[in-house]
mmCIF file of C-alpha atoms in Angstrom:
data_model
loop_
_atom_site.group_PDB
_atom_site.id
_atom_site.type_symbol
_atom_site.label_atom_id
_atom_site.label_comp_id
_atom_site.label_asym_id
_atom_site.label_seq_id
_atom_site.Cartn_x
_atom_site.Cartn_y
_atom_site.Cartn_z
ATOM 1 C CA MET A 203 -0.004 -0.006 -0.004
ATOM 2 C CA ILE A 204 1.101 3.556 -0.757
ATOM 3 C CA ASP A 205 0.602 5.804 2.271
ATOM 4 C CA VAL A 206 -0.703 9.244 1.398
ATOM 5 C CA LEU A 207 -0.724 12.509 3.340
ATOM 6 C CA VAL A 208 -3.561 14.792 2.298
ATOM 7 C CA VAL A 209 -2.767 18.470 2.953
ATOM 8 C CA ASP A 210 -5.403 21.188 2.565
ATOM 9 C CA ASP A 211 -6.360 24.084 4.803
ATOM 10 C CA ASP A 212 -10.045 23.466 4.056
ATOM 11 C CA PHE A 213 -11.243 20.579 6.224
ATOM 12 C CA ARG A 214 -14.074 19.779 3.826
ATOM 13 C CA VAL A 215 -11.798 19.680 0.773
ATOM 14 C CA ALA A 216 -9.275 17.527 2.663
ATOM 15 C CA GLU A 217 -12.038 15.045 3.483
ATOM 16 C CA ILE A 218 -13.197 14.911 -0.159
ATOM 17 C CA ASN A 219 -9.662 14.381 -1.406
ATOM 18 C CA ALA A 220 -9.096 11.682 1.226
ATOM 19 C CA LYS A 221 -12.236 9.866 0.047
ATOM 20 C CA TYR A 222 -11.005 10.061 -3.521
ATOM 21 C CA VAL A 223 -7.676 8.525 -2.532
ATOM 22 C CA GLY A 224 -9.432 5.761 -0.631
ATOM 23 C CA LYS A 225 -11.260 4.735 -3.806
ATOM 24 C CA VAL A 226 -8.032 4.032 -5.708
ATOM 25 C CA PRO A 227 -6.673 0.497 -5.194
ATOM 26 C CA GLY A 228 -3.193 0.392 -3.703
ATOM 27 C CA PHE A 229 -3.497 3.740 -1.910
ATOM 28 C CA ARG A 230 -4.556 4.621 1.615
ATOM 29 C CA VAL A 231 -4.733 7.882 3.546
ATOM 30 C CA ALA A 232 -2.211 7.703 6.371
ATOM 31 C CA ALA A 233 -2.861 11.240 7.669
ATOM 32 C CA ARG A 234 -4.491 14.598 6.984
ATOM 33 C CA ALA A 235 -2.953 18.008 7.652
ATOM 34 C CA HIS A 236 -4.381 21.513 7.451
ATOM 35 C CA SER A 237 -1.177 23.513 7.813
ATOM 36 C CA ALA A 238 2.434 23.290 6.728
ATOM 37 C CA ALA A 239 3.531 22.589 10.317
ATOM 38 C CA GLN A 240 1.164 19.634 10.640
ATOM 39 C CA ALA A 241 2.247 18.300 7.253
ATOM 40 C CA LEU A 242 5.945 18.549 8.085
ATOM 41 C CA ALA A 243 5.388 16.741 11.382
ATOM 42 C CA SER A 244 3.676 13.873 9.520
ATOM 43 C CA VAL A 245 6.523 13.630 6.996
ATOM 44 C CA GLN A 246 9.096 13.679 9.788
ATOM 45 C CA ARG A 247 7.529 10.549 11.266
ATOM 46 C CA GLY A 248 8.788 8.751 8.175
ATOM 47 C CA THR A 249 5.642 6.804 7.236
ATOM 48 C CA ILE A 250 4.453 8.887 4.270
ATOM 49 C CA ASP A 251 5.138 7.859 0.657
ATOM 50 C CA LEU A 252 3.235 10.596 -1.146
ATOM 51 C CA VAL A 253 1.963 14.071 -0.220
ATOM 52 C CA LEU A 254 -1.077 15.562 -1.969
ATOM 53 C CA LEU A 255 -0.242 19.192 -1.287
ATOM 54 C CA ASP A 256 -2.261 22.383 -1.440
ATOM 55 C CA HIS A 257 -0.274 25.564 -2.120
ATOM 56 C CA TYR A 258 -2.314 28.011 -0.050
ATOM 57 C CA LEU A 259 -1.762 27.062 3.574
ATOM 58 C CA PRO A 260 -2.233 29.321 6.603
ATOM 59 C CA ASP A 261 1.356 29.292 7.869
ATOM 60 C CA GLN A 262 3.460 28.653 4.747
ATOM 61 C CA THR A 263 2.904 27.997 1.046
ATOM 62 C CA GLY A 264 3.092 24.510 -0.312
ATOM 63 C CA LEU A 265 6.240 25.392 -2.187
ATOM 64 C CA GLU A 266 7.917 26.618 1.006
ATOM 65 C CA LEU A 267 6.937 23.368 2.671
ATOM 66 C CA ILE A 268 8.535 21.316 -0.094
ATOM 67 C CA HIS A 269 11.699 23.408 0.246
ATOM 68 C CA ARG A 270 11.822 22.735 3.994
ATOM 69 C CA MET A 271 11.268 19.018 3.410
ATOM 70 C CA ARG A 272 14.171 18.861 0.983
ATOM 71 C CA GLU A 273 16.397 20.889 3.305
ATOM 72 C CA GLN A 274 15.728 18.324 6.050
ATOM 73 C CA GLY A 275 16.555 15.461 3.691
ATOM 74 C CA HIS A 276 12.997 14.182 3.154
ATOM 75 C CA GLY A 277 12.617 12.808 -0.347
ATOM 76 C CA THR A 278 8.893 12.172 0.055
ATOM 77 C CA ASP A 279 7.095 12.417 -3.273
ATOM 78 C CA VAL A 280 4.702 15.314 -3.863
ATOM 79 C CA ILE A 281 1.720 15.913 -6.134
ATOM 80 C CA MET A 282 0.459 19.487 -6.004
ATOM 81 C CA ILE A 283 -3.350 19.878 -5.777
ATOM 82 C CA THR A 284 -4.154 23.591 -5.701
ATOM 83 C CA ALA A 285 -6.096 26.460 -7.183
ATOM 84 C CA ALA A 286 -2.799 28.202 -7.970
ATOM 85 C CA GLY A 287 -2.648 28.057 -11.749
ATOM 86 C CA ASP A 288 -0.048 30.718 -12.481
ATOM 87 C CA VAL A 289 2.936 29.621 -14.518
ATOM 88 C CA THR A 290 5.454 30.854 -11.926
ATOM 89 C CA THR A 291 4.067 28.589 -9.222
ATOM 90 C CA VAL A 292 3.858 25.639 -11.624
ATOM 91 C CA GLN A 293 7.494 26.103 -12.688
ATOM 92 C CA ALA A 294 8.656 26.440 -9.096
ATOM 93 C CA ALA A 295 6.843 23.233 -8.181
ATOM 94 C CA MET A 296 8.559 21.417 -11.026
ATOM 95 C CA ARG A 297 11.980 22.683 -9.942
ATOM 96 C CA LEU A 298 11.340 21.489 -6.396
ATOM 97 C CA GLY A 299 10.505 18.018 -7.663
ATOM 98 C CA ALA A 300 6.688 17.854 -7.666
ATOM 99 C CA LEU A 301 5.723 14.858 -9.810
ATOM 100 C CA HIS A 302 2.336 16.170 -10.917
ATOM 101 C CA TYR A 303 0.344 19.370 -10.665
ATOM 102 C CA LEU A 304 -3.458 19.207 -10.513
ATOM 103 C CA VAL A 305 -5.438 22.456 -10.656
ATOM 104 C CA LYS A 306 -8.659 22.795 -8.661
ATOM 105 C CA PRO A 307 -11.439 22.111 -9.318
ATOM 106 C CA PHE A 308 -10.768 18.617 -10.637
ATOM 107 C CA THR A 309 -12.602 15.338 -11.056
ATOM 108 C CA PHE A 310 -11.976 12.003 -9.389
ATOM 109 C CA ALA A 311 -10.889 10.627 -12.757
ATOM 110 C CA ALA A 312 -8.233 13.352 -13.047
ATOM 111 C CA LEU A 313 -6.804 12.552 -9.627
ATOM 112 C CA ARG A 314 -6.966 8.851 -10.237
ATOM 113 C CA THR A 315 -5.011 9.214 -13.453
ATOM 114 C CA ARG A 316 -2.191 10.937 -11.538
ATOM 115 C CA LEU A 317 -2.237 8.350 -8.777
ATOM 116 C CA ASP A 318 -2.215 5.497 -11.272
ATOM 117 C CA SER A 319 0.795 6.978 -13.086
ATOM 118 C CA TYR A 320 2.533 7.455 -9.756
ATOM 119 C CA ALA A 321 1.935 3.808 -8.842
ATOM 120 C CA ALA A 322 3.268 2.805 -12.273
ATOM 121 C CA LEU A 323 6.372 4.899 -11.595
ATOM 122 C CA ARG A 324 7.023 3.134 -8.296
ATOM 123 C CA ARG A 325 6.616 -0.283 -9.918
ATOM 124 C CA THR A 326 8.965 0.655 -12.731
ATOM 125 C CA VAL A 327 11.605 2.030 -10.365
ATOM 126 C CA ASP A 328 11.378 -1.147 -8.250
ATOM 127 C CA ARG A 329 11.917 -3.350 -11.308
ATOM 128 C CA VAL A 330 14.764 -1.283 -12.725
ATOM 129 C CA GLY A 331 16.332 -0.725 -9.298
ATOM 130 C CA GLY A 332 16.965 -4.418 -8.869
ATOM 131 C CA ARG A 333 19.501 -4.253 -11.707
ATOM 132 C CA GLY A 334 21.657 -1.688 -9.942
ATOM 133 C CA ILE A 335 22.524 0.358 -13.045
ATOM 134 C CA ALA A 336 19.927 1.724 -15.444
ATOM 135 C CA GLY A 337 20.659 2.054 -19.144
ATOM 136 C CA GLN A 338 18.909 4.542 -21.398
ATOM 137 C CA GLU A 339 16.020 2.158 -22.050
ATOM 138 C CA GLN A 340 15.359 1.780 -18.337
ATOM 139 C CA VAL A 341 15.685 5.527 -17.753
ATOM 140 C CA ASP A 342 13.187 6.180 -20.543
ATOM 141 C CA ARG A 343 10.819 3.676 -18.987
ATOM 142 C CA ILE A 344 11.000 5.450 -15.602
ATOM 143 C CA PHE A 345 10.257 8.858 -17.108
ATOM 144 C CA SER A 346 7.482 7.546 -19.340
ATOM 145 C CA ALA A 347 5.723 6.001 -16.341
ATOM 146 C CA LEU A 348 4.689 9.471 -15.223
ATOM 147 C CA ARG A 349 2.788 10.284 -18.407
ATOM 148 C CA THR A 350 -0.896 10.758 -17.646
ATOM 149 C CA THR A 351 -2.127 10.313 -21.219
ATOM 150 C CA PRO A 352 -2.252 6.740 -22.519
ATOM 151 C CA ALA A 353 -1.450 5.705 -26.061
ATOM 152 C CA PRO A 354 -3.737 7.361 -28.609
ATOM 153 C CA THR A 355 -7.043 5.634 -29.188
ATOM 154 C CA SER A 356 -8.587 4.950 -32.527
ATOM 155 C CA PRO A 357 -9.895 8.034 -34.299
ATOM 156 C CA GLY A 358 -13.569 8.614 -34.913
ATOM 157 C CA LEU A 359 -15.190 7.762 -31.595
ATOM 158 C CA PRO A 360 -18.800 6.641 -31.888
ATOM 159 C CA SER A 361 -21.541 9.051 -30.950
ATOM 160 C CA GLY A 362 -21.936 9.299 -27.188
ATOM 161 C CA HIS A 363 -18.275 8.376 -26.494
ATOM 162 C CA SER A 364 -15.889 10.933 -24.993
ATOM 163 C CA GLU A 365 -12.118 11.032 -25.307
ATOM 164 C CA PRO A 366 -11.466 11.530 -21.541
ATOM 165 C CA THR A 367 -13.593 8.473 -20.653
ATOM 166 C CA THR A 368 -11.889 6.431 -23.379
ATOM 167 C CA ASP A 369 -8.492 7.495 -22.041
ATOM 168 C CA LEU A 370 -9.461 6.586 -18.490
ATOM 169 C CA ILE A 371 -10.558 3.080 -19.486
ATOM 170 C CA CYS A 372 -7.413 2.638 -21.593
ATOM 171 C CA ARG A 373 -5.233 3.595 -18.633
ATOM 172 C CA VAL A 374 -6.965 1.181 -16.285
ATOM 173 C CA LEU A 375 -6.498 -1.699 -18.755
ATOM 174 C CA HIS A 376 -2.949 -0.600 -19.602
ATOM 175 C CA HIS A 377 -1.867 -0.836 -15.964
ATOM 176 C CA ALA A 378 -3.830 -3.980 -15.080
ATOM 177 C CA ASP A 379 -1.716 -7.128 -14.649
ATOM 178 C CA HIS A 380 -4.584 -9.412 -15.721
ATOM 179 C CA PRO A 381 -7.693 -9.222 -17.925
ATOM 180 C CA LEU A 382 -10.612 -7.314 -16.405
ATOM 181 C CA SER A 383 -14.371 -7.719 -16.726
ATOM 182 C CA ALA A 384 -16.744 -4.840 -17.436
ATOM 183 C CA HIS A 385 -17.802 -4.979 -13.783
ATOM 184 C CA GLU A 386 -14.202 -4.605 -12.616
ATOM 185 C CA VAL A 387 -13.499 -1.762 -15.052
ATOM 186 C CA ALA A 388 -16.649 -0.011 -13.831
ATOM 187 C CA ALA A 389 -15.477 -0.346 -10.231
ATOM 188 C CA GLU A 390 -12.014 0.947 -11.107
ATOM 189 C CA THR A 391 -13.253 3.976 -13.050
ATOM 190 C CA GLY A 392 -16.433 4.914 -11.197
ATOM 191 C CA LEU A 393 -18.486 4.413 -14.394
ATOM 192 C CA SER A 394 -21.671 2.383 -14.636
ATOM 193 C CA ARG A 395 -21.269 -1.214 -15.831
ATOM 194 C CA SER A 396 -23.294 -0.516 -18.978
ATOM 195 C CA THR A 397 -21.120 2.476 -19.870
ATOM 196 C CA ALA A 398 -17.921 0.505 -19.254
ATOM 197 C CA GLN A 399 -19.254 -2.337 -21.383
ATOM 198 C CA ARG A 400 -20.058 0.052 -24.240
ATOM 199 C CA TYR A 401 -16.555 1.527 -24.264
ATOM 200 C CA LEU A 402 -14.895 -1.855 -23.862
ATOM 201 C CA ARG A 403 -16.824 -3.230 -26.823
ATOM 202 C CA HIS A 404 -15.715 -0.313 -29.010
ATOM 203 C CA LEU A 405 -12.073 -0.593 -27.943
ATOM 204 C CA GLU A 406 -12.066 -4.325 -28.556
ATOM 205 C CA GLN A 407 -13.529 -3.825 -32.036
ATOM 206 C CA ALA A 408 -10.919 -1.132 -32.706
ATOM 207 C CA GLY A 409 -8.152 -3.616 -31.838
ATOM 208 C CA ARG A 410 -7.053 -1.824 -28.645
ATOM 209 C CA LEU A 411 -8.216 -4.600 -26.355
ATOM 210 C CA ARG A 412 -8.193 -8.395 -26.529
ATOM 211 C CA LEU A 413 -11.346 -10.222 -25.524
ATOM 212 C CA SER A 414 -11.270 -13.565 -23.717
ATOM 213 C CA LEU A 415 -13.972 -15.645 -22.118
ATOM 214 C CA ARG A 416 -13.921 -17.104 -18.608
ATOM 215 C CA TYR A 417 -16.313 -19.993 -18.047
ATOM 216 C CA GLY A 418 -17.833 -20.597 -14.641
ATOM 217 C CA ASP A 419 -19.875 -23.454 -13.304
ATOM 218 C CA THR A 420 -23.169 -22.042 -14.582
ATOM 219 C CA GLY A 421 -24.511 -19.274 -16.776
ATOM 220 C CA ARG A 422 -22.956 -17.410 -19.655
ATOM 221 C CA PRO A 423 -19.171 -16.982 -19.874
ATOM 222 C CA GLU A 424 -17.735 -13.741 -18.495
ATOM 223 C CA HIS A 425 -16.164 -11.394 -21.013
ATOM 224 C CA ARG A 426 -12.731 -10.191 -19.924
ATOM 225 C CA TYR A 427 -10.555 -7.579 -21.583
ATOM 226 C CA ALA A 428 -6.772 -7.122 -21.769
ATOM 227 C CA TRP A 429 -4.660 -4.263 -23.115
ATOM 228 C CA VAL A 430 -3.067 -4.820 -26.500
ATOM 229 C CA ALA A 431 0.289 -3.033 -26.796
ATOM 230 C CA PRO A 432 0.488 -0.892 -29.959
#
């Protein structure tokens, strides 16, 4: 499990963000903080893997908090979640090592995409790290793991299909380590089962997914879908 610290001065927003995190498999909220001092204390305890960090805090800015963390030797990963959309703040966050920057207001799908790419990054680093020395191919794999946009989908989406929803389903299947059913995809994305099934059928027909059947003791076989690498 990836332990997450949710930092936001608004108690209500922190609770919403924490609920979002709790819906993503592999992540759990280890603590909440509503000021930079509270956040730093949580990081200092050494149990936090990832900080979801607001920029506007009552005692310090989020960027100042990251700077203090780095000065104290804490390499805890950070994803900025803030209403600060000015380029100066975004650039400063990048220079301080923030892995993603999500501008409020945002959807659950947008946050989930960032969390999924972060989980993919950790898995990739773990695999490459076992080799001791990374060549260019391994380095490219590490950097590409942070991309939040999956491989392009087939052009000409059918009526009623949206590109963001298609991308979300592609990402879930891309990162899955086994074929998923429409029910499982719906649970992963927050979509209805019928909507997930409709998108899965289109992606399978477009050659993006591979369909297999799993037979149980009774009833019709379950359709399961797996990502097909381009």
